Amino acid sequence: MITVGMDIGSVASKGVLLSGDKKFSLVLPTGWSPRDVGEQILANLLAESRVELEEVDSILVTGYGRVSFDRAAARTVTEISCHARGVAALCPETGTIIDIGGQDSKVISINGNGKVLDFAMNDKCAAGTGRFLQVMANTLGMDVGELAAFEDPSAMVKINSMCTVFAESEIIGLLARGSSKGGIIAGLHQSVGKRVAAMTRRLGVKEKIVFTGGVAQNAGVCRALEEELKHRIVVPEECQFTGALGAALLAAG
Ligand code: ADP
């Protein structure tokens, strides 16, 4: 059986092709056209796996841009179901999924079989999302992927503003007064950690806790979440691909 799962996100689009026991994955920036990036991912996955489109049994699309991908053969499913399925496959016995993406953060409570029991989501405000960290990294003159390596929790500077626009001004002020970049970054990670931990506590913390989404690549945010929740958190190597993997697995059945 050959299936394709795609997670067309607000910032990054991910694709997974499953062919027997082989797995091919690809991530591309979503850019301005979710439809085009979906087509590009599909074409690249087919080329890399040397599979013809006619050989694909099923395509399932999820994520913010899923409705834009209008191939008749493709079905759509919510991100919550796909993340749950992907995480259950990668990390059996998971109780709580924390997913922080580009434009939202969500917490999903699942049972041992990956069935969704409950979920909570913040998609109203950039605070506590990858976008918040991207804007702050830009203000600090670095790439979002560099933040964790530069953070200095021992010199943590508390960031008081929740709103992305005000937090940007606050950071410019802190830099002008001589606060260290490492301390400011630690404070930013703590601010995201606090906000997402509060949402997790509201839903109920159930071990094992697994952290996914593009922001899970940031070890500083993981540290902050562990401190806030006082629980160990597991980050799968394929943390950004759990939605796409879940879609590919759901496409099979
Ligand atoms: P979406 O599905 O909403 O597009 P993703 O789950 O793909 O979002 O996550 C995108 C976010 O991941 C970006 O906004 C950015 O903050 C973060 N990110 C991307 N790459 C890295 C990296 N190498 N290290 C840390 N954070 C990253």
Short mmCIF file of C-alpha atoms and ligand atoms in Angstrom, two decimals:
data_model
loop_
_atom_site.label_atom_id
_atom_site.label_comp_id
_atom_site.label_asym_id
_atom_site.label_seq_id
_atom_site.Cartn_x
_atom_site.Cartn_y
_atom_site.Cartn_z
CA MET A 1 0.00 0.00 0.00
CA ILE A 2 1.29 3.48 -0.85
CA THR A 3 -0.12 6.55 0.92
CA VAL A 4 0.73 10.24 1.11
CA GLY A 5 -0.01 12.52 4.07
CA MET A 6 0.42 16.28 3.84
CA ASP A 7 0.23 18.91 6.57
CA ILE A 8 -0.05 22.32 4.90
CA GLY A 9 0.76 24.69 7.76
CA SER A 10 0.70 28.46 8.10
CA VAL A 11 4.51 28.66 8.00
CA ALA A 12 5.81 25.26 6.87
CA SER A 13 4.26 22.48 4.80
CA LYS A 14 5.21 18.90 5.47
CA GLY A 15 4.71 15.71 3.46
CA VAL A 16 5.23 12.01 4.19
CA LEU A 17 4.98 9.18 1.64
CA LEU A 18 4.69 5.66 3.04
CA SER A 19 5.48 2.79 0.68
CA GLY A 20 5.64 -0.58 2.40
CA ASP A 21 8.23 -0.16 5.14
CA LYS A 22 9.85 2.85 3.43
CA LYS A 23 9.16 6.44 4.53
CA PHE A 24 9.98 9.61 2.59
CA SER A 25 9.56 13.06 4.21
CA LEU A 26 9.87 16.64 3.03
CA VAL A 27 9.30 20.10 4.51
CA LEU A 28 9.03 23.34 2.49
CA PRO A 29 8.07 26.89 3.49
CA THR A 30 4.36 27.39 2.75
CA GLY A 31 4.95 30.78 1.11
CA TRP A 32 2.00 32.62 -0.39
CA SER A 33 0.26 29.67 -2.08
CA PRO A 34 -0.74 26.64 0.03
CA ARG A 35 -2.04 25.00 -3.16
CA ASP A 36 1.27 25.30 -5.04
CA VAL A 37 3.36 24.14 -2.10
CA GLY A 38 1.11 21.08 -1.73
CA GLU A 39 1.63 20.19 -5.41
CA GLN A 40 5.38 20.78 -5.05
CA ILE A 41 5.63 18.50 -2.03
CA LEU A 42 3.65 15.76 -3.76
CA ALA A 43 5.82 15.99 -6.90
CA ASN A 44 9.05 15.90 -4.86
CA LEU A 45 7.93 12.94 -2.74
CA LEU A 46 6.95 10.98 -5.88
CA ALA A 47 10.29 11.76 -7.54
CA GLU A 48 12.34 10.85 -4.46
CA SER A 49 10.47 7.58 -3.86
CA ARG A 50 10.31 6.73 -7.61
CA VAL A 51 6.57 6.18 -7.28
CA GLU A 52 4.07 7.15 -10.03
CA LEU A 53 1.00 9.14 -8.97
CA GLU A 54 -1.24 6.30 -10.28
CA GLU A 55 0.44 3.91 -7.82
CA VAL A 56 -0.60 6.01 -4.79
CA ASP A 57 -3.61 4.39 -3.09
CA SER A 58 -4.67 7.36 -0.99
CA ILE A 59 -3.75 11.00 -0.26
CA LEU A 60 -4.88 12.71 2.93
CA VAL A 61 -4.30 16.40 3.62
CA THR A 62 -4.43 18.28 6.91
CA GLY A 63 -3.33 21.65 8.30
CA TYR A 64 -4.45 25.23 7.93
CA GLY A 65 -4.09 25.16 4.11
CA ARG A 66 -5.76 21.79 3.54
CA VAL A 67 -8.83 23.22 1.81
CA SER A 68 -6.62 24.89 -0.81
CA PHE A 69 -5.28 21.55 -2.02
CA ASP A 70 -8.14 20.74 -4.36
CA ARG A 71 -7.14 17.48 -6.03
CA ALA A 72 -10.27 15.34 -6.33
CA ALA A 73 -8.43 12.28 -5.03
CA ALA A 74 -7.30 13.95 -1.82
CA ARG A 75 -9.37 13.75 1.37
CA THR A 76 -9.00 16.19 4.27
CA VAL A 77 -8.87 15.51 8.02
CA THR A 78 -8.41 17.81 11.04
CA GLU A 79 -4.94 18.39 12.45
CA ILE A 80 -5.99 17.10 15.87
CA SER A 81 -6.76 13.59 14.52
CA CYS A 82 -3.57 13.54 12.42
CA HIS A 83 -1.27 14.66 15.24
CA ALA A 84 -2.81 12.10 17.58
CA ARG A 85 -2.31 9.29 15.03
CA GLY A 86 1.26 10.36 14.21
CA VAL A 87 2.32 10.67 17.84
CA ALA A 88 0.68 7.35 18.80
CA ALA A 89 2.82 5.68 16.08
CA LEU A 90 6.08 7.38 17.10
CA CYS A 91 5.63 7.42 20.88
CA PRO A 92 3.33 4.67 22.22
CA GLU A 93 1.76 5.29 25.66
CA THR A 94 1.50 9.05 25.14
CA GLY A 95 -1.12 10.78 27.32
CA THR A 96 -0.64 14.44 26.34
CA ILE A 97 0.54 16.05 23.10
CA ILE A 98 1.75 19.66 23.16
CA ASP A 99 2.02 20.99 19.60
CA ILE A 100 3.41 24.45 18.91
CA GLY A 101 3.30 25.50 15.27
CA GLY A 102 3.70 28.73 13.37
CA GLN A 103 0.30 30.19 14.05
CA ASP A 104 -1.26 28.21 16.87
CA SER A 105 -0.52 26.06 19.87
CA LYS A 106 -2.61 23.09 20.92
CA VAL A 107 -2.76 20.48 23.63
CA ILE A 108 -4.34 17.10 22.89
CA SER A 109 -5.22 14.45 25.44
CA ILE A 110 -5.13 10.92 23.96
CA ASN A 111 -5.52 7.37 25.23
CA GLY A 112 -3.03 4.54 24.71
CA ASN A 113 -4.43 3.80 21.24
CA GLY A 114 -4.11 7.36 19.98
CA LYS A 115 -7.84 8.11 20.38
CA VAL A 116 -8.47 11.83 21.03
CA LEU A 117 -10.11 12.36 24.43
CA ASP A 118 -10.04 16.17 24.56
CA PHE A 119 -8.09 19.14 23.21
CA ALA A 120 -7.47 22.86 23.74
CA MET A 121 -6.17 25.35 21.21
CA ASN A 122 -4.88 28.92 21.00
CA ASP A 123 -5.22 30.33 17.50
CA LYS A 124 -6.44 33.78 18.48
CA CYS A 125 -3.15 35.39 19.37
CA ALA A 126 0.47 35.01 18.25
CA ALA A 127 1.81 34.83 21.83
CA GLY A 128 2.81 31.25 22.58
CA THR A 129 3.33 30.34 18.91
CA GLY A 130 6.23 29.97 16.49
CA ARG A 131 5.33 33.29 14.88
CA PHE A 132 6.02 35.07 18.19
CA LEU A 133 9.50 33.50 18.32
CA GLN A 134 10.15 34.30 14.64
CA VAL A 135 9.35 38.00 15.20
CA MET A 136 11.54 38.10 18.33
CA ALA A 137 14.44 36.32 16.58
CA ASN A 138 14.22 38.90 13.82
CA THR A 139 14.34 41.73 16.38
CA LEU A 140 17.43 40.12 17.93
CA GLY A 141 19.07 39.80 14.48
CA MET A 142 19.11 36.01 14.38
CA ASP A 143 17.35 33.03 12.81
CA VAL A 144 14.62 31.29 14.81
CA GLY A 145 16.67 28.07 14.62
CA GLU A 146 19.53 29.74 16.53
CA LEU A 147 17.54 30.86 19.59
CA ALA A 148 18.08 27.74 21.73
CA ALA A 149 21.86 27.74 21.27
CA PHE A 150 22.10 31.35 22.40
CA GLU A 151 19.78 31.25 25.44
CA ASP A 152 21.26 31.80 28.91
CA PRO A 153 18.73 30.74 31.58
CA SER A 154 21.13 31.82 34.38
CA ALA A 155 20.71 35.45 33.24
CA MET A 156 16.98 35.19 32.46
CA VAL A 157 15.23 38.50 31.79
CA LYS A 158 11.49 38.40 32.44
CA ILE A 159 9.45 39.52 29.42
CA ASN A 160 6.28 41.21 30.66
CA SER A 161 4.44 41.85 27.40
CA MET A 162 2.26 39.03 26.08
CA CYS A 163 1.35 40.83 22.87
CA THR A 164 3.88 40.26 20.07
CA VAL A 165 3.98 43.94 19.05
CA PHE A 166 4.56 45.15 22.64
CA ALA A 167 7.08 42.36 23.35
CA GLU A 168 9.09 43.52 20.33
CA SER A 169 9.23 47.08 21.74
CA GLU A 170 10.10 45.69 25.20
CA ILE A 171 13.05 43.77 23.74
CA ILE A 172 14.34 46.79 21.87
CA GLY A 173 14.22 48.69 25.20
CA LEU A 174 15.98 45.86 27.09
CA LEU A 175 18.76 45.69 24.48
CA ALA A 176 19.19 49.48 24.71
CA ARG A 177 19.56 49.19 28.52
CA GLY A 178 22.26 46.51 28.09
CA SER A 179 20.39 43.27 28.93
CA SER A 180 22.14 40.23 27.47
CA LYS A 181 20.67 38.58 24.37
CA GLY A 182 21.00 35.16 26.04
CA GLY A 183 18.96 36.34 29.04
CA ILE A 184 16.29 37.90 26.84
CA ILE A 185 16.00 34.69 24.78
CA ALA A 186 15.62 32.62 27.98
CA GLY A 187 12.85 35.03 29.02
CA LEU A 188 11.11 34.64 25.65
CA HIS A 189 11.22 30.86 25.93
CA GLN A 190 9.82 31.10 29.47
CA SER A 191 7.01 33.34 28.25
CA VAL A 192 5.99 30.78 25.58
CA GLY A 193 6.43 27.94 28.09
CA LYS A 194 4.23 29.65 30.72
CA ARG A 195 1.42 30.32 28.30
CA VAL A 196 1.34 26.83 26.82
CA ALA A 197 1.83 25.18 30.24
CA ALA A 198 -1.23 27.05 31.55
CA MET A 199 -3.30 25.68 28.64
CA THR A 200 -1.91 22.17 29.33
CA ARG A 201 -2.83 22.36 33.03
CA ARG A 202 -6.35 23.49 32.14
CA LEU A 203 -6.79 20.36 30.01
CA GLY A 204 -5.09 18.13 32.61
CA VAL A 205 -1.51 16.85 32.52
CA LYS A 206 -1.35 13.14 31.69
CA GLU A 207 2.00 11.39 31.15
CA LYS A 208 3.73 10.64 28.86
CA ILE A 209 3.97 14.20 27.51
CA VAL A 210 5.16 14.55 23.91
CA PHE A 211 6.13 17.90 22.36
CA THR A 212 5.63 18.31 18.57
CA GLY A 213 5.45 21.00 15.87
CA GLY A 214 8.24 23.11 14.43
CA VAL A 215 8.82 24.85 17.77
CA ALA A 216 9.62 21.50 19.42
CA GLN A 217 12.98 21.78 17.63
CA ASN A 218 13.77 24.59 20.07
CA ALA A 219 15.32 22.93 23.15
CA GLY A 220 14.89 26.19 25.10
CA VAL A 221 11.09 26.06 24.80
CA CYS A 222 11.17 22.39 25.83
CA ARG A 223 13.27 23.32 28.91
CA ALA A 224 10.82 26.08 29.82
CA LEU A 225 7.81 23.75 29.44
CA GLU A 226 9.48 21.10 31.62
CA GLU A 227 10.18 23.73 34.30
CA GLU A 228 6.64 25.09 34.22
CA LEU A 229 4.92 21.68 34.19
CA LYS A 230 7.48 19.94 36.44
CA HIS A 231 7.33 16.89 34.16
CA ARG A 232 9.77 15.36 31.71
CA ILE A 233 8.84 15.96 28.08
CA VAL A 234 9.69 13.73 25.11
CA VAL A 235 10.52 15.30 21.72
CA PRO A 236 10.43 12.80 18.84
CA GLU A 237 13.12 13.27 16.21
CA GLU A 238 10.40 13.81 13.58
CA CYS A 239 8.57 16.36 15.76
CA GLN A 240 7.63 18.64 12.84
CA PHE A 241 6.26 15.72 10.79
CA THR A 242 3.78 14.13 13.20
CA GLY A 243 0.72 15.69 11.49
CA ALA A 244 1.86 14.60 8.01
CA LEU A 245 2.82 11.14 9.26
CA GLY A 246 -0.55 10.79 10.98
CA ALA A 247 -2.27 11.82 7.74
CA ALA A 248 -0.32 9.20 5.77
CA LEU A 249 -1.22 6.53 8.34
CA LEU A 250 -4.91 7.54 8.42
CA ALA A 251 -4.92 7.48 4.61
CA ALA A 252 -4.16 3.77 4.82
CA GLY A 253 -7.30 2.91 6.72
P1 ADP B 1 2.79 25.30 10.88
O1 ADP B 1 2.31 23.87 10.70
O2 ADP B 1 1.80 26.16 11.61
O3 ADP B 1 3.29 25.93 9.63
P2 ADP B 1 5.18 24.18 12.17
O4 ADP B 1 4.69 23.17 13.16
O5 ADP B 1 5.77 23.66 10.93
O6 ADP B 1 4.00 25.23 11.88
O7 ADP B 1 6.20 25.14 12.92
C1 ADP B 1 6.69 26.33 12.35
C2 ADP B 1 7.45 27.07 13.42
O8 ADP B 1 8.54 26.27 13.86
C3 ADP B 1 8.07 28.37 12.96
O9 ADP B 1 7.19 29.45 13.19
C4 ADP B 1 9.31 28.50 13.83
O10 ADP B 1 9.04 29.27 14.99
C5 ADP B 1 9.60 27.08 14.29
N1 ADP B 1 10.85 26.51 13.73
C6 ADP B 1 11.05 26.14 12.44
N2 ADP B 1 12.29 25.63 12.29
C7 ADP B 1 12.89 25.69 13.51
C8 ADP B 1 14.16 25.32 14.01
N3 ADP B 1 15.11 24.78 13.23
N4 ADP B 1 14.40 25.51 15.32
C9 ADP B 1 13.48 26.04 16.13
N5 ADP B 1 12.25 26.42 15.72
C10 ADP B 1 11.95 26.25 14.43
#
